[in-house]
Amino acid sequence: MTCHSIPVIAIDGPSASGKGTVAALVAQRLGFHCLDSGALYRLTALVANSNGVALSDEAGLAQVALSLDVEFVAGGMTLMGRPVDEAMRSEAISAAASRVAQYHGVRMALLARQRAFRQAPGLVADGRDMGSVVFPDACLKLYLTASVEMRAERRYKQLMEKGIHVILRNLLDELRERDLRDATRQLAPLIQQADAILLDTSQMTIAEAVEFVLVHYEKVRVRE
Ligand code: C5P
């Protein structure tokens, strides 16, 4: 694997594996940009929902994805100039995002937008197909996962801390359903690529996971 002049660290993995948090912290430590690609699918679902575009309307959804007026700003993102609130992280939008993400038209509409995040001095990108489709030449690829029970528990705690009440059992079922849809879809399915390093965080803290990524990145850098 060789590094493009602007290095990318690709972190893929299932929902609620902690990859977003790890990616943001690694980016912070390296002074790199960060791409939360799932946010683009979530925002597409959110805007489609408020504009009355059906989740079965591929052309309509692709148009929404293409014209998303989103800006990534310090500490979050804005949609049509307004800060995006927690609605984007709700379980309903999570499920809708995973349905929207099955369409070729939507994935193509978001491709160039994602690639535009590759800016000096480097990028940490998290999602499902960062290492396989969006940045196949990433200098470091990781597949970050944890058991589905652990992921459901973590998500449950996060939501409870935000005052959002959910039933753990339902969360577990929803995660399983979303994992299955993401892993078995025809386009850019979620699978561990042969060139991605497995990082199972079931028994790890976030800080340990961040160190793991930084140590591997250092090895790649030294080899370059
Ligand atoms: O990562 P996050 O849970 O925010 O992603 C929401 C949904 O967007 C996922 O369930 C997945 O279906 C989709 N997604 C994708 N490709 C990506 C990132 C997210 O298909 N690179």
Short mmCIF file of C-alpha atoms and ligand atoms in Angstrom, two decimals:
data_model
loop_
_atom_site.label_atom_id
_atom_site.label_comp_id
_atom_site.label_asym_id
_atom_site.label_seq_id
_atom_site.Cartn_x
_atom_site.Cartn_y
_atom_site.Cartn_z
CA MET A 1 0.00 0.00 0.00
CA THR A 2 1.46 3.39 -0.89
CA CYS A 3 0.35 6.73 0.44
CA HIS A 4 -1.12 9.27 -2.00
CA SER A 5 0.49 12.66 -1.42
CA ILE A 6 -2.46 13.38 0.85
CA PRO A 7 -2.81 10.36 3.17
CA VAL A 8 -6.16 8.85 4.06
CA ILE A 9 -6.90 6.59 7.01
CA ALA A 10 -10.07 4.64 6.20
CA ILE A 11 -12.08 3.31 9.12
CA ASP A 12 -15.02 1.11 8.15
CA GLY A 13 -17.30 -0.92 10.33
CA PRO A 14 -20.85 -1.57 11.50
CA SER A 15 -23.19 0.84 13.26
CA ALA A 16 -22.35 1.94 16.78
CA SER A 17 -18.91 0.33 16.70
CA GLY A 18 -17.35 3.56 17.93
CA LYS A 19 -15.65 4.24 14.60
CA GLY A 20 -16.93 7.83 14.44
CA THR A 21 -15.51 8.69 17.85
CA VAL A 22 -12.22 6.94 17.11
CA ALA A 23 -11.95 8.64 13.69
CA ALA A 24 -12.56 12.09 15.17
CA LEU A 25 -9.96 11.58 17.91
CA VAL A 26 -7.34 10.18 15.53
CA ALA A 27 -7.93 13.14 13.20
CA GLN A 28 -7.52 15.51 16.13
CA ARG A 29 -4.26 13.90 17.22
CA LEU A 30 -2.80 14.02 13.70
CA GLY A 31 -4.23 17.42 12.81
CA PHE A 32 -6.09 15.76 9.90
CA HIS A 33 -9.51 16.49 8.43
CA CYS A 34 -12.32 14.12 9.32
CA LEU A 35 -15.15 12.76 7.20
CA ASP A 36 -18.23 11.23 8.85
CA SER A 37 -19.63 9.73 5.64
CA GLY A 38 -22.65 8.25 7.43
CA ALA A 39 -23.79 11.81 8.12
CA LEU A 40 -24.28 12.37 4.39
CA TYR A 41 -26.59 9.34 4.13
CA ARG A 42 -28.39 10.44 7.28
CA LEU A 43 -28.89 13.98 5.96
CA THR A 44 -30.15 12.62 2.65
CA ALA A 45 -32.74 10.59 4.58
CA LEU A 46 -33.61 13.56 6.79
CA VAL A 47 -34.13 16.00 3.91
CA ALA A 48 -36.04 13.38 1.88
CA ASN A 49 -38.28 12.87 4.86
CA SER A 50 -39.04 16.56 5.30
CA ASN A 51 -39.51 17.10 1.53
CA GLY A 52 -41.88 14.16 1.18
CA VAL A 53 -39.53 12.11 -1.04
CA ALA A 54 -40.35 8.41 -0.63
CA LEU A 55 -37.64 5.97 0.46
CA SER A 56 -38.46 3.94 -2.66
CA ASP A 57 -37.89 6.86 -5.07
CA GLU A 58 -34.27 6.35 -6.18
CA ALA A 59 -34.20 9.28 -8.62
CA GLY A 60 -35.78 11.63 -6.08
CA LEU A 61 -33.36 10.51 -3.37
CA ALA A 62 -30.36 10.90 -5.69
CA GLN A 63 -31.49 14.45 -6.43
CA VAL A 64 -31.74 15.17 -2.71
CA ALA A 65 -28.22 13.75 -2.18
CA LEU A 66 -26.83 15.79 -5.07
CA SER A 67 -28.27 19.05 -3.86
CA LEU A 68 -27.64 18.64 -0.11
CA ASP A 69 -26.73 22.08 1.18
CA VAL A 70 -24.48 20.80 3.94
CA GLU A 71 -21.37 22.36 5.39
CA PHE A 72 -19.02 20.74 7.86
CA VAL A 73 -18.03 23.31 10.44
CA ALA A 74 -16.04 23.16 13.68
CA GLY A 75 -17.96 20.99 16.12
CA GLY A 76 -20.67 19.78 13.73
CA MET A 77 -22.43 20.57 10.49
CA THR A 78 -25.02 22.91 9.05
CA LEU A 79 -27.86 22.16 6.70
CA MET A 80 -29.05 25.16 4.68
CA GLY A 81 -27.03 27.33 7.05
CA ARG A 82 -28.66 25.97 10.22
CA PRO A 83 -26.90 23.71 12.74
CA VAL A 84 -27.96 20.08 12.37
CA ASP A 85 -29.53 18.81 15.53
CA GLU A 86 -29.71 15.38 17.14
CA ALA A 87 -32.67 14.42 14.93
CA MET A 88 -30.07 13.13 12.50
CA ARG A 89 -28.95 10.49 15.02
CA SER A 90 -32.42 9.14 15.83
CA GLU A 91 -33.12 5.46 15.26
CA ALA A 92 -35.75 6.32 12.62
CA ILE A 93 -33.22 8.29 10.58
CA SER A 94 -30.57 5.57 11.12
CA ALA A 95 -32.92 3.01 9.57
CA ALA A 96 -33.94 5.36 6.74
CA ALA A 97 -30.26 6.19 6.00
CA SER A 98 -29.46 2.52 5.60
CA ARG A 99 -32.34 2.15 3.11
CA VAL A 100 -31.33 5.27 1.17
CA ALA A 101 -27.73 3.97 1.03
CA GLN A 102 -28.78 0.93 -1.02
CA TYR A 103 -29.30 3.00 -4.16
CA HIS A 104 -26.64 3.42 -6.80
CA GLY A 105 -27.93 6.91 -7.68
CA VAL A 106 -27.53 8.08 -4.09
CA ARG A 107 -24.06 6.56 -3.67
CA MET A 108 -22.86 8.12 -6.93
CA ALA A 109 -24.31 11.50 -5.96
CA LEU A 110 -22.30 11.44 -2.72
CA LEU A 111 -19.03 10.10 -4.13
CA ALA A 112 -17.38 13.32 -5.36
CA ARG A 113 -18.52 15.14 -2.24
CA GLN A 114 -16.76 12.57 -0.06
CA ARG A 115 -13.58 12.60 -2.14
CA ALA A 116 -13.42 16.40 -1.85
CA PHE A 117 -12.64 15.94 1.85
CA ARG A 118 -9.19 14.69 0.91
CA GLN A 119 -7.22 17.79 1.74
CA ALA A 120 -3.76 18.42 3.18
CA PRO A 121 -2.35 17.43 5.55
CA GLY A 122 -4.54 14.29 5.55
CA LEU A 123 -7.94 12.75 6.16
CA VAL A 124 -9.50 10.24 8.51
CA ALA A 125 -12.72 8.92 6.93
CA ASP A 126 -15.24 6.63 8.57
CA GLY A 127 -18.11 4.69 7.02
CA ARG A 128 -18.81 1.40 5.29
CA ASP A 129 -16.95 1.71 1.99
CA MET A 130 -14.16 4.18 2.71
CA GLY A 131 -11.41 1.64 2.03
CA SER A 132 -13.20 -0.28 -0.71
CA VAL A 133 -14.84 2.36 -2.92
CA VAL A 134 -14.28 5.96 -1.89
CA PHE A 135 -10.56 5.87 -1.02
CA PRO A 136 -9.26 2.51 -2.30
CA ASP A 137 -5.70 3.92 -2.16
CA ALA A 138 -5.96 4.82 1.55
CA CYS A 139 -2.59 4.18 3.20
CA LEU A 140 -4.19 2.57 6.23
CA LYS A 141 -7.49 0.67 6.29
CA LEU A 142 -9.18 -0.56 9.41
CA TYR A 143 -12.29 -2.58 10.04
CA LEU A 144 -13.52 -1.50 13.41
CA THR A 145 -16.14 -3.62 15.08
CA ALA A 146 -17.49 -4.92 18.39
CA SER A 147 -20.06 -7.53 19.30
CA VAL A 148 -23.64 -6.51 18.48
CA GLU A 149 -24.57 -6.74 22.19
CA MET A 150 -21.76 -4.40 23.14
CA ARG A 151 -22.68 -1.96 20.39
CA ALA A 152 -26.33 -1.95 21.43
CA GLU A 153 -25.34 -1.32 25.03
CA ARG A 154 -23.05 1.57 24.10
CA ARG A 155 -25.73 3.15 21.91
CA TYR A 156 -28.27 2.68 24.71
CA LYS A 157 -26.06 4.52 27.19
CA GLN A 158 -25.39 7.35 24.73
CA LEU A 159 -29.10 7.84 24.07
CA MET A 160 -30.01 7.68 27.75
CA GLU A 161 -27.37 10.30 28.54
CA LYS A 162 -29.05 12.55 26.00
CA GLY A 163 -32.40 11.95 27.67
CA ILE A 164 -33.67 9.81 24.78
CA HIS A 165 -35.51 6.78 26.18
CA VAL A 166 -35.31 3.56 24.20
CA ILE A 167 -35.68 -0.14 24.92
CA LEU A 168 -32.41 -2.04 24.78
CA ARG A 169 -34.04 -5.09 23.19
CA ASN A 170 -35.46 -2.93 20.35
CA LEU A 171 -32.10 -1.29 19.84
CA LEU A 172 -30.46 -4.70 19.54
CA ASP A 173 -33.02 -5.85 16.97
CA GLU A 174 -32.65 -2.63 14.96
CA LEU A 175 -28.87 -2.92 14.93
CA ARG A 176 -29.06 -6.53 13.76
CA GLU A 177 -31.49 -5.55 11.00
CA ARG A 178 -29.28 -2.64 9.88
CA ASP A 179 -26.11 -4.78 9.99
CA LEU A 180 -27.80 -7.36 7.81
CA ARG A 181 -29.04 -4.79 5.28
CA ASP A 182 -25.63 -3.03 5.13
CA ALA A 183 -23.71 -6.30 4.79
CA THR A 184 -25.92 -7.99 2.20
CA ARG A 185 -26.76 -5.12 -0.14
CA GLN A 186 -25.45 -5.33 -3.68
CA LEU A 187 -23.56 -2.05 -3.72
CA ALA A 188 -20.59 -1.35 -1.47
CA PRO A 189 -21.65 -3.87 1.18
CA LEU A 190 -20.11 -3.70 4.61
CA ILE A 191 -17.47 -6.41 4.70
CA GLN A 192 -13.96 -6.54 6.05
CA GLN A 193 -11.68 -6.04 3.04
CA ALA A 194 -8.62 -8.26 2.68
CA ASP A 195 -6.32 -5.25 3.11
CA ALA A 196 -8.08 -3.87 6.21
CA ILE A 197 -6.76 -4.48 9.70
CA LEU A 198 -9.36 -5.85 12.10
CA LEU A 199 -9.88 -3.87 15.29
CA ASP A 200 -12.39 -5.47 17.65
CA THR A 201 -13.15 -2.94 20.38
CA SER A 202 -15.49 -5.18 22.42
CA GLN A 203 -12.95 -5.25 25.26
CA MET A 204 -11.19 -1.97 24.52
CA THR A 205 -11.57 1.61 25.64
CA ILE A 206 -11.83 4.39 23.07
CA ALA A 207 -8.36 5.60 24.10
CA GLU A 208 -6.88 2.15 23.42
CA ALA A 209 -8.55 2.00 20.03
CA VAL A 210 -7.18 5.44 19.14
CA GLU A 211 -3.65 4.35 20.15
CA PHE A 212 -4.01 1.20 18.04
CA VAL A 213 -4.79 3.28 14.95
CA LEU A 214 -2.00 5.78 15.64
CA VAL A 215 0.58 3.01 16.13
CA HIS A 216 -0.40 1.42 12.83
CA TYR A 217 -0.38 4.75 11.04
CA GLU A 218 3.12 5.45 12.36
CA LYS A 219 4.28 2.09 10.97
CA VAL A 220 2.88 2.98 7.54
CA ARG A 221 4.46 6.42 7.65
CA VAL A 222 7.88 5.05 8.56
CA ARG A 223 7.70 2.59 5.67
CA GLU A 224 6.87 5.31 3.14
O1 C5P B 1 -22.23 5.41 10.06
P1 C5P B 1 -23.71 5.69 10.26
O2 C5P B 1 -24.38 4.73 11.22
O3 C5P B 1 -23.95 7.12 10.63
O4 C5P B 1 -24.36 5.47 8.83
C1 C5P B 1 -25.75 5.47 8.62
C2 C5P B 1 -26.08 4.55 7.45
O5 C5P B 1 -25.51 5.10 6.25
C3 C5P B 1 -25.49 3.14 7.56
O6 C5P B 1 -26.37 2.23 8.19
C4 C5P B 1 -25.21 2.75 6.12
O7 C5P B 1 -26.32 2.11 5.53
C5 C5P B 1 -25.01 4.08 5.41
N1 C5P B 1 -23.62 4.32 5.07
C6 C5P B 1 -23.13 3.77 3.90
N2 C5P B 1 -21.86 4.04 3.52
C7 C5P B 1 -21.06 4.82 4.26
C8 C5P B 1 -21.53 5.37 5.48
C9 C5P B 1 -22.84 5.08 5.86
O8 C5P B 1 -23.83 3.03 3.21
N3 C5P B 1 -19.83 5.08 3.83
#
